Tab-separated table of C-alpha atoms in Angstrom:
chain	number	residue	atom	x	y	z
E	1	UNK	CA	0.000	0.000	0.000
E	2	UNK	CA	1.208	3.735	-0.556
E	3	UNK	CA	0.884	6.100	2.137
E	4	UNK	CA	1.618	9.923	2.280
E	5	UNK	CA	2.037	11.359	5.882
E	6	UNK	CA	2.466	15.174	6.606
E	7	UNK	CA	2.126	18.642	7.902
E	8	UNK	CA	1.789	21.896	5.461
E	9	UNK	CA	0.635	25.775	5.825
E	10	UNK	CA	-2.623	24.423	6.326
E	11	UNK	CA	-2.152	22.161	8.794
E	12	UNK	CA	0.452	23.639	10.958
E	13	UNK	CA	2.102	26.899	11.942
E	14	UNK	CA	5.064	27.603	10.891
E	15	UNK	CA	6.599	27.068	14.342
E	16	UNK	CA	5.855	23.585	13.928
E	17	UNK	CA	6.833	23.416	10.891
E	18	UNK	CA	9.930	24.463	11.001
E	19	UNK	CA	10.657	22.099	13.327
E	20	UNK	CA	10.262	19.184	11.122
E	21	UNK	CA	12.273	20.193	8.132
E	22	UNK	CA	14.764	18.002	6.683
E	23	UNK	CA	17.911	19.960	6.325
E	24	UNK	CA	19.593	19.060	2.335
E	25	UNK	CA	22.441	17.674	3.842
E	26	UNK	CA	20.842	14.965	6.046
E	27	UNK	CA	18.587	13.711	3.332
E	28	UNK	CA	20.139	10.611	2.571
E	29	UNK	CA	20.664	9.970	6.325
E	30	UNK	CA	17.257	9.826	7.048
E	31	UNK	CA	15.924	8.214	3.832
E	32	UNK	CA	18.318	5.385	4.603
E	33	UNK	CA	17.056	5.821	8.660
E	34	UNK	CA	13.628	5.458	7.486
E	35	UNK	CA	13.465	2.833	5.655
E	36	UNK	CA	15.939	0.797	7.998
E	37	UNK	CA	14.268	1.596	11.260
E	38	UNK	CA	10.851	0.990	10.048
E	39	UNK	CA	8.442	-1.247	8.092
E	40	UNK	CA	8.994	1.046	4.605
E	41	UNK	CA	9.813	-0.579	1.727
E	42	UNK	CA	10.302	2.720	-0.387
E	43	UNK	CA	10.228	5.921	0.691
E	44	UNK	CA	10.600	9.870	-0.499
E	45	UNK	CA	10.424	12.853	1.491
E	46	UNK	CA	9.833	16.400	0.246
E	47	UNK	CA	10.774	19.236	2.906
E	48	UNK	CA	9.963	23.074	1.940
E	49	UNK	CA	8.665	26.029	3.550
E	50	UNK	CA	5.190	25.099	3.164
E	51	UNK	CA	5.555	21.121	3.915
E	52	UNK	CA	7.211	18.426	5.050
E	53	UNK	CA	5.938	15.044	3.863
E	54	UNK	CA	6.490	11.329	3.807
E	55	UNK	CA	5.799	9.223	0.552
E	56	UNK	CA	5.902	5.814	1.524
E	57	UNK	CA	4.868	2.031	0.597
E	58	UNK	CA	5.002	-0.574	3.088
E	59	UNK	CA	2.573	-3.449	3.357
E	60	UNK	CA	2.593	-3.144	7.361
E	61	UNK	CA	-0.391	-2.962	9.458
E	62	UNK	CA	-0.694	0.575	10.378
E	63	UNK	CA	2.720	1.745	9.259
E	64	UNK	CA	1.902	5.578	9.519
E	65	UNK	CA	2.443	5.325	13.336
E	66	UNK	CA	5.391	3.817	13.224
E	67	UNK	CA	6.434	6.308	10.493
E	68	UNK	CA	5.363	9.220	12.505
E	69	UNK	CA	6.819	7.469	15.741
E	70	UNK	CA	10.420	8.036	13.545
E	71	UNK	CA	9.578	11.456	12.879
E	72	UNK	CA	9.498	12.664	16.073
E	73	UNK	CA	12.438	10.875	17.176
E	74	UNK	CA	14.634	11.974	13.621
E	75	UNK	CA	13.222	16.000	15.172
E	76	UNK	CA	13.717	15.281	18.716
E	77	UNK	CA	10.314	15.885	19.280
E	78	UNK	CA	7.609	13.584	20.814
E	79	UNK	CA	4.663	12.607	18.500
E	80	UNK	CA	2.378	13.754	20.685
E	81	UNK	CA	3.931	17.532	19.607
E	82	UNK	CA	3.528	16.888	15.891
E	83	UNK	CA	0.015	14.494	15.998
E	84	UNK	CA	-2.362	17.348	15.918
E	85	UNK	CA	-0.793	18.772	12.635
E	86	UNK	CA	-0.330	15.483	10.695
E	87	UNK	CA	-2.529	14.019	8.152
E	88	UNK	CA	-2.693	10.796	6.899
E	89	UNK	CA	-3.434	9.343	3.534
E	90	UNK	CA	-2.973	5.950	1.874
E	91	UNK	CA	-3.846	3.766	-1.597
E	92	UNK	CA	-5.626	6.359	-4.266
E	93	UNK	CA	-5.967	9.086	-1.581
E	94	UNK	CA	-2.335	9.368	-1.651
E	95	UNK	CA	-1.911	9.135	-4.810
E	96	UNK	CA	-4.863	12.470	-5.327
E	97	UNK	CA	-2.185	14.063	-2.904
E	98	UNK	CA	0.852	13.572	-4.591
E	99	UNK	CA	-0.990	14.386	-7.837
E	100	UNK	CA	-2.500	17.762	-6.463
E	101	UNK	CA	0.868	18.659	-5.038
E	102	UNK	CA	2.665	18.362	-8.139
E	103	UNK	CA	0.240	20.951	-9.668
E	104	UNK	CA	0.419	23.195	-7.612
E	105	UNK	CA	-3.052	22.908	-6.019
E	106	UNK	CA	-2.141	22.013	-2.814
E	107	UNK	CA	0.180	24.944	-2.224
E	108	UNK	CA	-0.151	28.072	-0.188
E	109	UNK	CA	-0.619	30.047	-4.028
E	110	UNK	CA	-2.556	28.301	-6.090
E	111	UNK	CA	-0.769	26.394	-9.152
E	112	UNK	CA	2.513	27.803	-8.298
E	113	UNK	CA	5.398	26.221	-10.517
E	114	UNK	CA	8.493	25.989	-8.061
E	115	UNK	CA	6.760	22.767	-5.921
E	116	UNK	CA	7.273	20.831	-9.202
E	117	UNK	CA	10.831	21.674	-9.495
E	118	UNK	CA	10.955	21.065	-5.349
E	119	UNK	CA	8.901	17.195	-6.116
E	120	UNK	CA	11.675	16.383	-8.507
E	121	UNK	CA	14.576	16.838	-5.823
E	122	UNK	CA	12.630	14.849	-3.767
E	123	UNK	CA	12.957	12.152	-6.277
E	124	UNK	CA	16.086	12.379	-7.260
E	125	UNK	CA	17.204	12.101	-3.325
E	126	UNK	CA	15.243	9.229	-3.044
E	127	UNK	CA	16.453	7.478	-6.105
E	128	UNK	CA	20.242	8.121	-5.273
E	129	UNK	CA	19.904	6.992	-2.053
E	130	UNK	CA	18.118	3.992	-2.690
E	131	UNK	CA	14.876	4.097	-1.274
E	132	UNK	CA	13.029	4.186	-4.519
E	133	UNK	CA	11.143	1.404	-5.946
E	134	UNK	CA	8.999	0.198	-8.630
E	135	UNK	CA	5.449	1.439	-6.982
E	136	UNK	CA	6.405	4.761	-5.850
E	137	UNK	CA	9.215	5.616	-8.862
E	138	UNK	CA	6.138	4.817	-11.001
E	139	UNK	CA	3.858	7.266	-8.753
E	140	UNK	CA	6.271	10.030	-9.036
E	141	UNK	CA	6.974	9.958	-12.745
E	142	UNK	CA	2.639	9.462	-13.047
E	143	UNK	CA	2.807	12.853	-11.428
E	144	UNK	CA	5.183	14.741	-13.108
E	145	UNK	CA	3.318	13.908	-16.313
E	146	UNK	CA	0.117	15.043	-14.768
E	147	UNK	CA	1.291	17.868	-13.847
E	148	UNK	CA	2.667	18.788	-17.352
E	149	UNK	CA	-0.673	17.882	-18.709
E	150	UNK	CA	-2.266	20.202	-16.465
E	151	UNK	CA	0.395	22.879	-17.171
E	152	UNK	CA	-0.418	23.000	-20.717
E	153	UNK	CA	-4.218	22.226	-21.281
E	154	UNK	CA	-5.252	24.652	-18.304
E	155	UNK	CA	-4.886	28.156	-17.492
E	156	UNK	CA	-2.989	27.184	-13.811
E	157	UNK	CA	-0.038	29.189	-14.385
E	158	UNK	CA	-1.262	32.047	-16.632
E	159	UNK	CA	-0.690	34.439	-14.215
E	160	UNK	CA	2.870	34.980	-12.276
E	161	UNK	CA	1.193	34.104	-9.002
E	162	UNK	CA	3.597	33.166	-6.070
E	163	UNK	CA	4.811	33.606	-2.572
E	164	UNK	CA	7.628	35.550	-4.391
E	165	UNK	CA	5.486	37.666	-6.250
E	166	UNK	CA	2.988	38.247	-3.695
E	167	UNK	CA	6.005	39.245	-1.118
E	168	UNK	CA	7.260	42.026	-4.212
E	169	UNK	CA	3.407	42.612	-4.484
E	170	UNK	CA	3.324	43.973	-0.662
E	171	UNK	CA	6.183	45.668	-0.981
E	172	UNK	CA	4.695	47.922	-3.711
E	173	UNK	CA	1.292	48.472	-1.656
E	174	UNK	CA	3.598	49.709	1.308
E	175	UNK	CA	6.127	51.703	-0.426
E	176	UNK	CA	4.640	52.877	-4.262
E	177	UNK	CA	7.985	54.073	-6.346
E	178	UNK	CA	10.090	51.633	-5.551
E	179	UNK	CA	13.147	53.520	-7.762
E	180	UNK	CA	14.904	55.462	-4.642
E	181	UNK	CA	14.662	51.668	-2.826
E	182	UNK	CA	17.459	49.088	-1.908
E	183	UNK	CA	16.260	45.819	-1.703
E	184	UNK	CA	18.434	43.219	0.429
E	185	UNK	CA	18.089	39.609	-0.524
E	186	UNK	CA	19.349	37.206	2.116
E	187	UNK	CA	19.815	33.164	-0.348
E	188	UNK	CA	20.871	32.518	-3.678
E	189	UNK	CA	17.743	30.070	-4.302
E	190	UNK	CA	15.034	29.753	-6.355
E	191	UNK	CA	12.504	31.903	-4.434
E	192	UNK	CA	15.118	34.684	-3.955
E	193	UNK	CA	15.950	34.387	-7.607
E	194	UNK	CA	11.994	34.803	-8.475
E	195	UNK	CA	11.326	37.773	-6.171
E	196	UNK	CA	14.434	39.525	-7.322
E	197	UNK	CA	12.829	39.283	-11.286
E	198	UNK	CA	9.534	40.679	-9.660
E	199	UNK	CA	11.646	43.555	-8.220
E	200	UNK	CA	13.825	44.489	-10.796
E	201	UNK	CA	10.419	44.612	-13.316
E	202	UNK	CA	9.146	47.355	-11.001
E	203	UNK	CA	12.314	49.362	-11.327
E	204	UNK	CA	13.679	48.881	-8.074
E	205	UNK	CA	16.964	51.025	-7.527
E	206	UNK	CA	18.960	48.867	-6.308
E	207	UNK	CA	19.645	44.937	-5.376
E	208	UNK	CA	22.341	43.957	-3.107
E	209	UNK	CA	22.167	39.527	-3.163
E	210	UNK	CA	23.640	38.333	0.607
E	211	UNK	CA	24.992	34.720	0.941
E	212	UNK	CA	27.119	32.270	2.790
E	213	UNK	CA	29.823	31.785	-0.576
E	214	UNK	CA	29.923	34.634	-2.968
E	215	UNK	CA	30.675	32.245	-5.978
E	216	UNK	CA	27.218	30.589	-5.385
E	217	UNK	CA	25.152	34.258	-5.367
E	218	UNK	CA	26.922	35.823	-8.012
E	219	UNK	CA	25.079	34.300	-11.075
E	220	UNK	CA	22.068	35.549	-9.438
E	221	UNK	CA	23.444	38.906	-8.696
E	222	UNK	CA	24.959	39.261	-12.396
E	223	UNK	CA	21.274	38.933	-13.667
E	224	UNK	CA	20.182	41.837	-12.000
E	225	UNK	CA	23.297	44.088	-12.011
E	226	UNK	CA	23.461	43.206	-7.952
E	227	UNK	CA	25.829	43.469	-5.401
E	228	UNK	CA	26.767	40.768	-3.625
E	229	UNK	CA	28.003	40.277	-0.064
E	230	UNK	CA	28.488	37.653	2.577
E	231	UNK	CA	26.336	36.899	5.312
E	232	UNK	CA	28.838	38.000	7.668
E	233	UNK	CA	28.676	41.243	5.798
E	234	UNK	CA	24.810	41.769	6.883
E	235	UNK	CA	25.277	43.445	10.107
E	236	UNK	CA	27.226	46.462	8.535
E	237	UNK	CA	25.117	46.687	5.224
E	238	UNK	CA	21.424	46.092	6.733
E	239	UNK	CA	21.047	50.213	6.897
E	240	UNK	CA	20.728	50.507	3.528
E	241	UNK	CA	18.035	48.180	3.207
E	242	UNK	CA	14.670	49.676	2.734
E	243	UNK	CA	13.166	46.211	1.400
E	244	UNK	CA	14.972	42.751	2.954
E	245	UNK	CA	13.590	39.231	1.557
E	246	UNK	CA	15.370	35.967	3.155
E	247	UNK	CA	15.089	32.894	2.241
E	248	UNK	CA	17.796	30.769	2.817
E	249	UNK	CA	18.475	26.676	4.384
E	250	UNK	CA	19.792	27.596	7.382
E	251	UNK	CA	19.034	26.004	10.869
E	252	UNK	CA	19.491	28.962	12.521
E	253	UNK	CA	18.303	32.838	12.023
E	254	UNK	CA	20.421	34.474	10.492
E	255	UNK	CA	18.842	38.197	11.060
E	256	UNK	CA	18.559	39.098	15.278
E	257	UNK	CA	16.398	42.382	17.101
E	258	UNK	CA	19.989	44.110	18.351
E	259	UNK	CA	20.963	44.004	14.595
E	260	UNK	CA	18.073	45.474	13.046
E	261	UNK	CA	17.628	48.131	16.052
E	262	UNK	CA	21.138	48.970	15.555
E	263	UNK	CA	20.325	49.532	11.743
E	264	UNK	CA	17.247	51.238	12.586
E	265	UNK	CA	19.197	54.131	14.676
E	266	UNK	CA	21.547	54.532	11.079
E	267	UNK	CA	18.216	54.750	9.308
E	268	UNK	CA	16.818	57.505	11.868
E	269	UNK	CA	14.351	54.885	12.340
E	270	UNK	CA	12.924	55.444	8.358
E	271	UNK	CA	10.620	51.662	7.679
E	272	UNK	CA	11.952	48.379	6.852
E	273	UNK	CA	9.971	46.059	5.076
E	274	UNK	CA	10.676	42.476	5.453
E	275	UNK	CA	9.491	39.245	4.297
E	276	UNK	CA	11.236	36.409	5.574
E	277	UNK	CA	10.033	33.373	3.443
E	278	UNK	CA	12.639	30.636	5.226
E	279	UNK	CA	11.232	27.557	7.155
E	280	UNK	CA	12.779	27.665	9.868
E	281	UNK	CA	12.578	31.850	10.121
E	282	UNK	CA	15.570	33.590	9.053
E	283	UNK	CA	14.904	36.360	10.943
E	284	UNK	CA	13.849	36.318	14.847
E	285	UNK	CA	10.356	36.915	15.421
E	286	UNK	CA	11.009	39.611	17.807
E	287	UNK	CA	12.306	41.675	15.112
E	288	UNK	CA	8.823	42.015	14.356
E	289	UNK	CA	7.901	43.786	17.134
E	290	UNK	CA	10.045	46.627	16.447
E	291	UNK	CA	8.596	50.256	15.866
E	292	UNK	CA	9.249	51.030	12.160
E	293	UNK	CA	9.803	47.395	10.947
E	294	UNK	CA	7.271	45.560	9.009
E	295	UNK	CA	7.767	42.138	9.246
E	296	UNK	CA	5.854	39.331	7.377
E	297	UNK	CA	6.031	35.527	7.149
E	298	UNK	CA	4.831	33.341	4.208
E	299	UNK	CA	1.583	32.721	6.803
E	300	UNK	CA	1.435	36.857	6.158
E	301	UNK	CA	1.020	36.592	2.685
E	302	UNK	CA	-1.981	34.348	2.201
E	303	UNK	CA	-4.036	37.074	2.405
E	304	UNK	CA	-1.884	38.886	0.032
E	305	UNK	CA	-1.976	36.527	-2.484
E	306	UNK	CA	-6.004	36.317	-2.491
E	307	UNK	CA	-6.546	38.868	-4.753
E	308	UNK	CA	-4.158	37.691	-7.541
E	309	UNK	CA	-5.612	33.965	-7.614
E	310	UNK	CA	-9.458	34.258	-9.430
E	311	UNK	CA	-8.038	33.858	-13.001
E	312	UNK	CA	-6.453	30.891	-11.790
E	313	UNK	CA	-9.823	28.901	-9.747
E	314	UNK	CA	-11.800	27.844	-12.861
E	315	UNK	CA	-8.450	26.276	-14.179
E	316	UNK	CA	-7.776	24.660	-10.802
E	317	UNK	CA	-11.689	22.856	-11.375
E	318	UNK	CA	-10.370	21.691	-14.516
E	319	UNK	CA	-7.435	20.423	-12.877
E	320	UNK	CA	-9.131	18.369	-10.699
E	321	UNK	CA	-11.318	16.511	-13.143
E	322	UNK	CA	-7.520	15.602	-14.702
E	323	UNK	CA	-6.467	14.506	-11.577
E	324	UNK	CA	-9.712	11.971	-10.964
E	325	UNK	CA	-9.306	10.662	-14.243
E	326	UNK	CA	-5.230	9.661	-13.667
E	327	UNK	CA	-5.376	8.521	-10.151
E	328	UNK	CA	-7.868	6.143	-11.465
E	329	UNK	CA	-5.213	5.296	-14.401
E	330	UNK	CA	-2.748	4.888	-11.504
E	331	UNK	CA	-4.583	2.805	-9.226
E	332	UNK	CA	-5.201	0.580	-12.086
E	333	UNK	CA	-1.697	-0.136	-13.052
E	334	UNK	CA	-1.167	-0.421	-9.062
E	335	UNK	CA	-3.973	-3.496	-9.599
E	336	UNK	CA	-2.701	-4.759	-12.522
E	337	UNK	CA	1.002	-5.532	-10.818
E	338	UNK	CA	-0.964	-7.860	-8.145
E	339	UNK	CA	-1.466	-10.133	-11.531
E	340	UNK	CA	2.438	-10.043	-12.844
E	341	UNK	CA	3.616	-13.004	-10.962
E	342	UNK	CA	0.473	-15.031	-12.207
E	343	UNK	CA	1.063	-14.061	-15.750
E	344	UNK	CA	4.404	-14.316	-15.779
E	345	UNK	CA	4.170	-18.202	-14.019
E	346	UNK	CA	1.313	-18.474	-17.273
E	347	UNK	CA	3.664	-17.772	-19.859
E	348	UNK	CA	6.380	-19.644	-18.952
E	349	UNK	CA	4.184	-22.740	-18.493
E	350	UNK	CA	3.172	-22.710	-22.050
E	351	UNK	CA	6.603	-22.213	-22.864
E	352	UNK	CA	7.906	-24.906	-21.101
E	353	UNK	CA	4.983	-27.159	-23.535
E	354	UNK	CA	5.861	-25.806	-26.562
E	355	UNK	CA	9.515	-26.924	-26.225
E	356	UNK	CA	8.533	-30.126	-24.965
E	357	UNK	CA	6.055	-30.853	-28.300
E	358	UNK	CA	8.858	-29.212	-30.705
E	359	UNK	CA	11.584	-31.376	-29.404
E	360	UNK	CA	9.284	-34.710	-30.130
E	361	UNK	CA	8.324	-32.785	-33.731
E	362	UNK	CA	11.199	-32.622	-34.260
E	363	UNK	CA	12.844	-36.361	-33.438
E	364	UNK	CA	9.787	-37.456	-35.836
E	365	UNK	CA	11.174	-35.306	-38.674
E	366	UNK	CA	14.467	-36.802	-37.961
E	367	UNK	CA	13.051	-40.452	-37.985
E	368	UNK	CA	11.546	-39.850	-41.215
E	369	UNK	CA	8.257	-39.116	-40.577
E	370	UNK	CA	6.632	-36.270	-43.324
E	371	UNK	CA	6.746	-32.675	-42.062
E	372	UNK	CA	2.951	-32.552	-42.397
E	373	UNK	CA	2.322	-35.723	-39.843
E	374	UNK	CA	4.735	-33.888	-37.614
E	375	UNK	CA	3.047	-30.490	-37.757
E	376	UNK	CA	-0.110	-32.139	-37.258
E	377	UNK	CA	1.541	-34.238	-33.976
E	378	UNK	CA	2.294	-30.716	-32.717
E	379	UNK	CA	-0.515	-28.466	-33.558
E	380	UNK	CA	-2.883	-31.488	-32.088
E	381	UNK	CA	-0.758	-32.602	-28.596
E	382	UNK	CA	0.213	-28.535	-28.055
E	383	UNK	CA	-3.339	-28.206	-28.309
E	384	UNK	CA	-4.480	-30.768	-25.913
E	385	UNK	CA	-1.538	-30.367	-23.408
E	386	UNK	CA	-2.478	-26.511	-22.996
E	387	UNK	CA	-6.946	-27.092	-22.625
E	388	UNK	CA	-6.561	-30.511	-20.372
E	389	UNK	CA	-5.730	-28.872	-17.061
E	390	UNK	CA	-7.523	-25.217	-17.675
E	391	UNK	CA	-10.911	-27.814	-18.879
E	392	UNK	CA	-10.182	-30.375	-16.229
E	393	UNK	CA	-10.514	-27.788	-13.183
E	394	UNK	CA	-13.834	-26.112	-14.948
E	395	UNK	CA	-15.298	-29.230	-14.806
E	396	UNK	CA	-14.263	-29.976	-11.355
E	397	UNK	CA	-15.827	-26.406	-10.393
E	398	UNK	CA	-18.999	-27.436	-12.228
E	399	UNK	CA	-19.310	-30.142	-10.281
E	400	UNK	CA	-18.160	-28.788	-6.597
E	401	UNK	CA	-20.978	-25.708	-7.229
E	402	UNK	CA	-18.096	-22.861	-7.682
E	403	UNK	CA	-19.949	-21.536	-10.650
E	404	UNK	CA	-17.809	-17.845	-10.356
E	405	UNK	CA	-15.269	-19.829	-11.662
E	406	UNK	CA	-17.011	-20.697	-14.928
E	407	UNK	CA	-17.723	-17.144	-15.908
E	408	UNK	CA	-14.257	-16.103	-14.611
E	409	UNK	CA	-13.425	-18.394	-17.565
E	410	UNK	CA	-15.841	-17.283	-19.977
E	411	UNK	CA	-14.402	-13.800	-19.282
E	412	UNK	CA	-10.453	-14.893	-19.176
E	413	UNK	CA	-10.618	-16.963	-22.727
E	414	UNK	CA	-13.570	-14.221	-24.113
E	415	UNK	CA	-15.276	-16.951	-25.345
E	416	UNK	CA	-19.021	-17.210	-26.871
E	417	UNK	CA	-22.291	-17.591	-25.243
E	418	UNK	CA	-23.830	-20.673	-25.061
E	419	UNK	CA	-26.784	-22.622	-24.412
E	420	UNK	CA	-26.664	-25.881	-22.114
E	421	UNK	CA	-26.564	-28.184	-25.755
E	422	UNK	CA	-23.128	-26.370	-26.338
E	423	UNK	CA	-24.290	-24.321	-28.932
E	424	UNK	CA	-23.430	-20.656	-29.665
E	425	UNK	CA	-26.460	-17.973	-28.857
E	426	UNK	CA	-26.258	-15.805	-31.355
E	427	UNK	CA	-26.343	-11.999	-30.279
């Protein structure tokens, strides 16, 4: 069975969710801790800002506690912290999960793009660490085609929608020109990257691009004609801020109160805006509590991003009808594999006949019977050899009462209706 087990923005806060994020760098540790420590048989995880779940098959009774038992310990965290913010799904309602995560319509802005690119890391861990399989490798490539279908015969990601672009968006409504304005971005990632191309279409003045290596930002920074510093750098630049986005892996915040106060008293206490997208929180939530600061999470911006998502609902219905349709293709595949073993142990039976009948064809060729008596000796034992045991076991259901057997046949072989003489009904 396929399970999914979880916690997202709407399940949790972000202080709980930042508590069960899988840092990049211990991926592979605790793929390979799942799956040794517990009844998994595969296993992926995807860990963002907005979610961290488990994609799992195991044929276990009741694996998700076990599973969420690991969790907790992998966090240092008892279960009973995390149980109120989990959900649980398994078989086809895991697979509408997967399927509505990978097009966006599970995410905190509807159909947004970068939770594809975020389900294919999650794969790609998975599959060089091992924990992969048949079942859930299929599941995930099923998705990523879904989600290109969706992608191209709906409207989902028409408009530029996202946390990035609703952060940029919020920036505008608080500060209008945005040409005089220096805009600190704290990460070299994906999100940064977007909101930077948001801010440098509305003209801002100025980009400065923080991060822990300089080689890694400055890509980034030479899109935008950006200056880039190191983190350590922050402290003595953060003045000149007017707009600061973070979002950045680290474990720790990277952004305390004494710093921005002391950057504050520079600034003669003019506003900071700041958007701190990171799970955990770059920046310490105290910050927010500073006069002249304002200081949003991605939980902020949901009601931000309301206004920019109606062109974007009657594509998401659309979506879903897609999604119905393919977990049901899914599913069925998932049925069909129950039936491998049995055809496989089919063919190789009738294999195993026809050599048998060929080799004795073949020794009366070589003792000088005709070709046609030995192609009739074939054709006529193959024949027999392949109906006796198939006809002897109908007949032994006939007679023991087990009459679902007989139409099983009739719909196995596809063969004709007939009356009790033997005789075809014609339809």
């Amino acid at each position: 069975m396929l399970f999914t087990l979880g916690v997202n923005h709407k399940s949790a806060p972000v202080g709980i969710r930042e508590r069960v994020v899988f840092s990049p760098d211990r991926m592979e540790e605790a793929l390979n801790g799942l799956t040794q420590s517990t009844p998994v048989e595969e296993a992926a995880i995807l860990s963002t800002c907005n979610r961290t779940e488990i994609y799992f098959r195991s044929e276990a009774h009741q694996p998700t506690d076990r599973v969420l038992h690991w969790l907790g310990e992998f966090h240092r965290l008892k279960p009973s912290e995390i149980q109120p913010y989990i959900y649980r799904h398994h078989d086809d309602d895991a697979v509408r999960h997967l399927l509505r995560v990978a097009c966006g319509l599970d995410s905190l802005v509807l159909g947004e793009p970068q939770i594809l690119g975020q389900l294919k890391g999650a794969y790609q861990n998975a599959n060089s660490s091992g924990t992969l399989g048949r079942q859930l490798g299929r599941l995930f490539q099923h998705a990523f085609s879904v989600a290109k279908n969706v992608r191209t015969s709906t409207a989902i990601g028409s408009s530029p929608v996202s946390v990035a672009f609703a952060a940029v968006s919020l920036a505008k409504q608080i500060w209008g020109d945005m040409k005089p304005l220096t805009a600190l971005m704290i990460g070299a990632g994906e999100t940064v990257e977007l909101a930077a191309r948001h801010l440098s279409t509305n003209e801002i003045g100025r980009i400065i691009v923080a991060n822990r290596t300089v080689e890694r930002a400055k890509p980034l920074a030479d899109q935008f004609n950006a200056e880039v510093i190191t983190l350590q750098e922050i402290p003595n630049r953060l003045a000149e801020a007017d707009i600061l986005i973070s979002s950045t892996a680290s474990p720790l915040p990277i952004l305390g109160k004494g710093a921005v106060e002391r950057a504050l008293k520079v600034r003669k206490h003019r506003p900071m805006f700041m958007v701190d997208i990171a799970v955990p929180r770059d920046i310490e939530p105290e910050v927010g509590k500073l006069d002249d600061v304002y200081l949003y999470t991605v939980d902020d911006l949901e009601e931000v991003i309301q206004e920019n998502l109606q062109s974007r609902r009657e594509a998401a219905r659309q979506a879903e009808e897609i999604i119905e349709s393919q977990v049901d293709t899914f599913m069925g595949w998932l049925r069909a594999q129950d039936a491998v073993s049995t055809i496989c142990a089919f063919r190789d039976k009738a294999h195993s006949m026809q050599l048998e009948v060929l080799d004795k064809s073949l020794q009366m060729v070589a003792a000088g019977k005709s070709p046609e008596e030995a192609l009739g000796f074939l054709a006529h034992t193959l024949t027999n050899k392949f109906l006796h045991e198939p006809c002897d076991s109908m007949n032994q259901a006939a007679r023991d009462g087990k009459l679902e057997l007989i139409d099983a046949a009739h719909a196995l072989f596809k063969l004709p209706e007939t009356d009790t003489s033997g005789h075809k009904i014609s339809s």
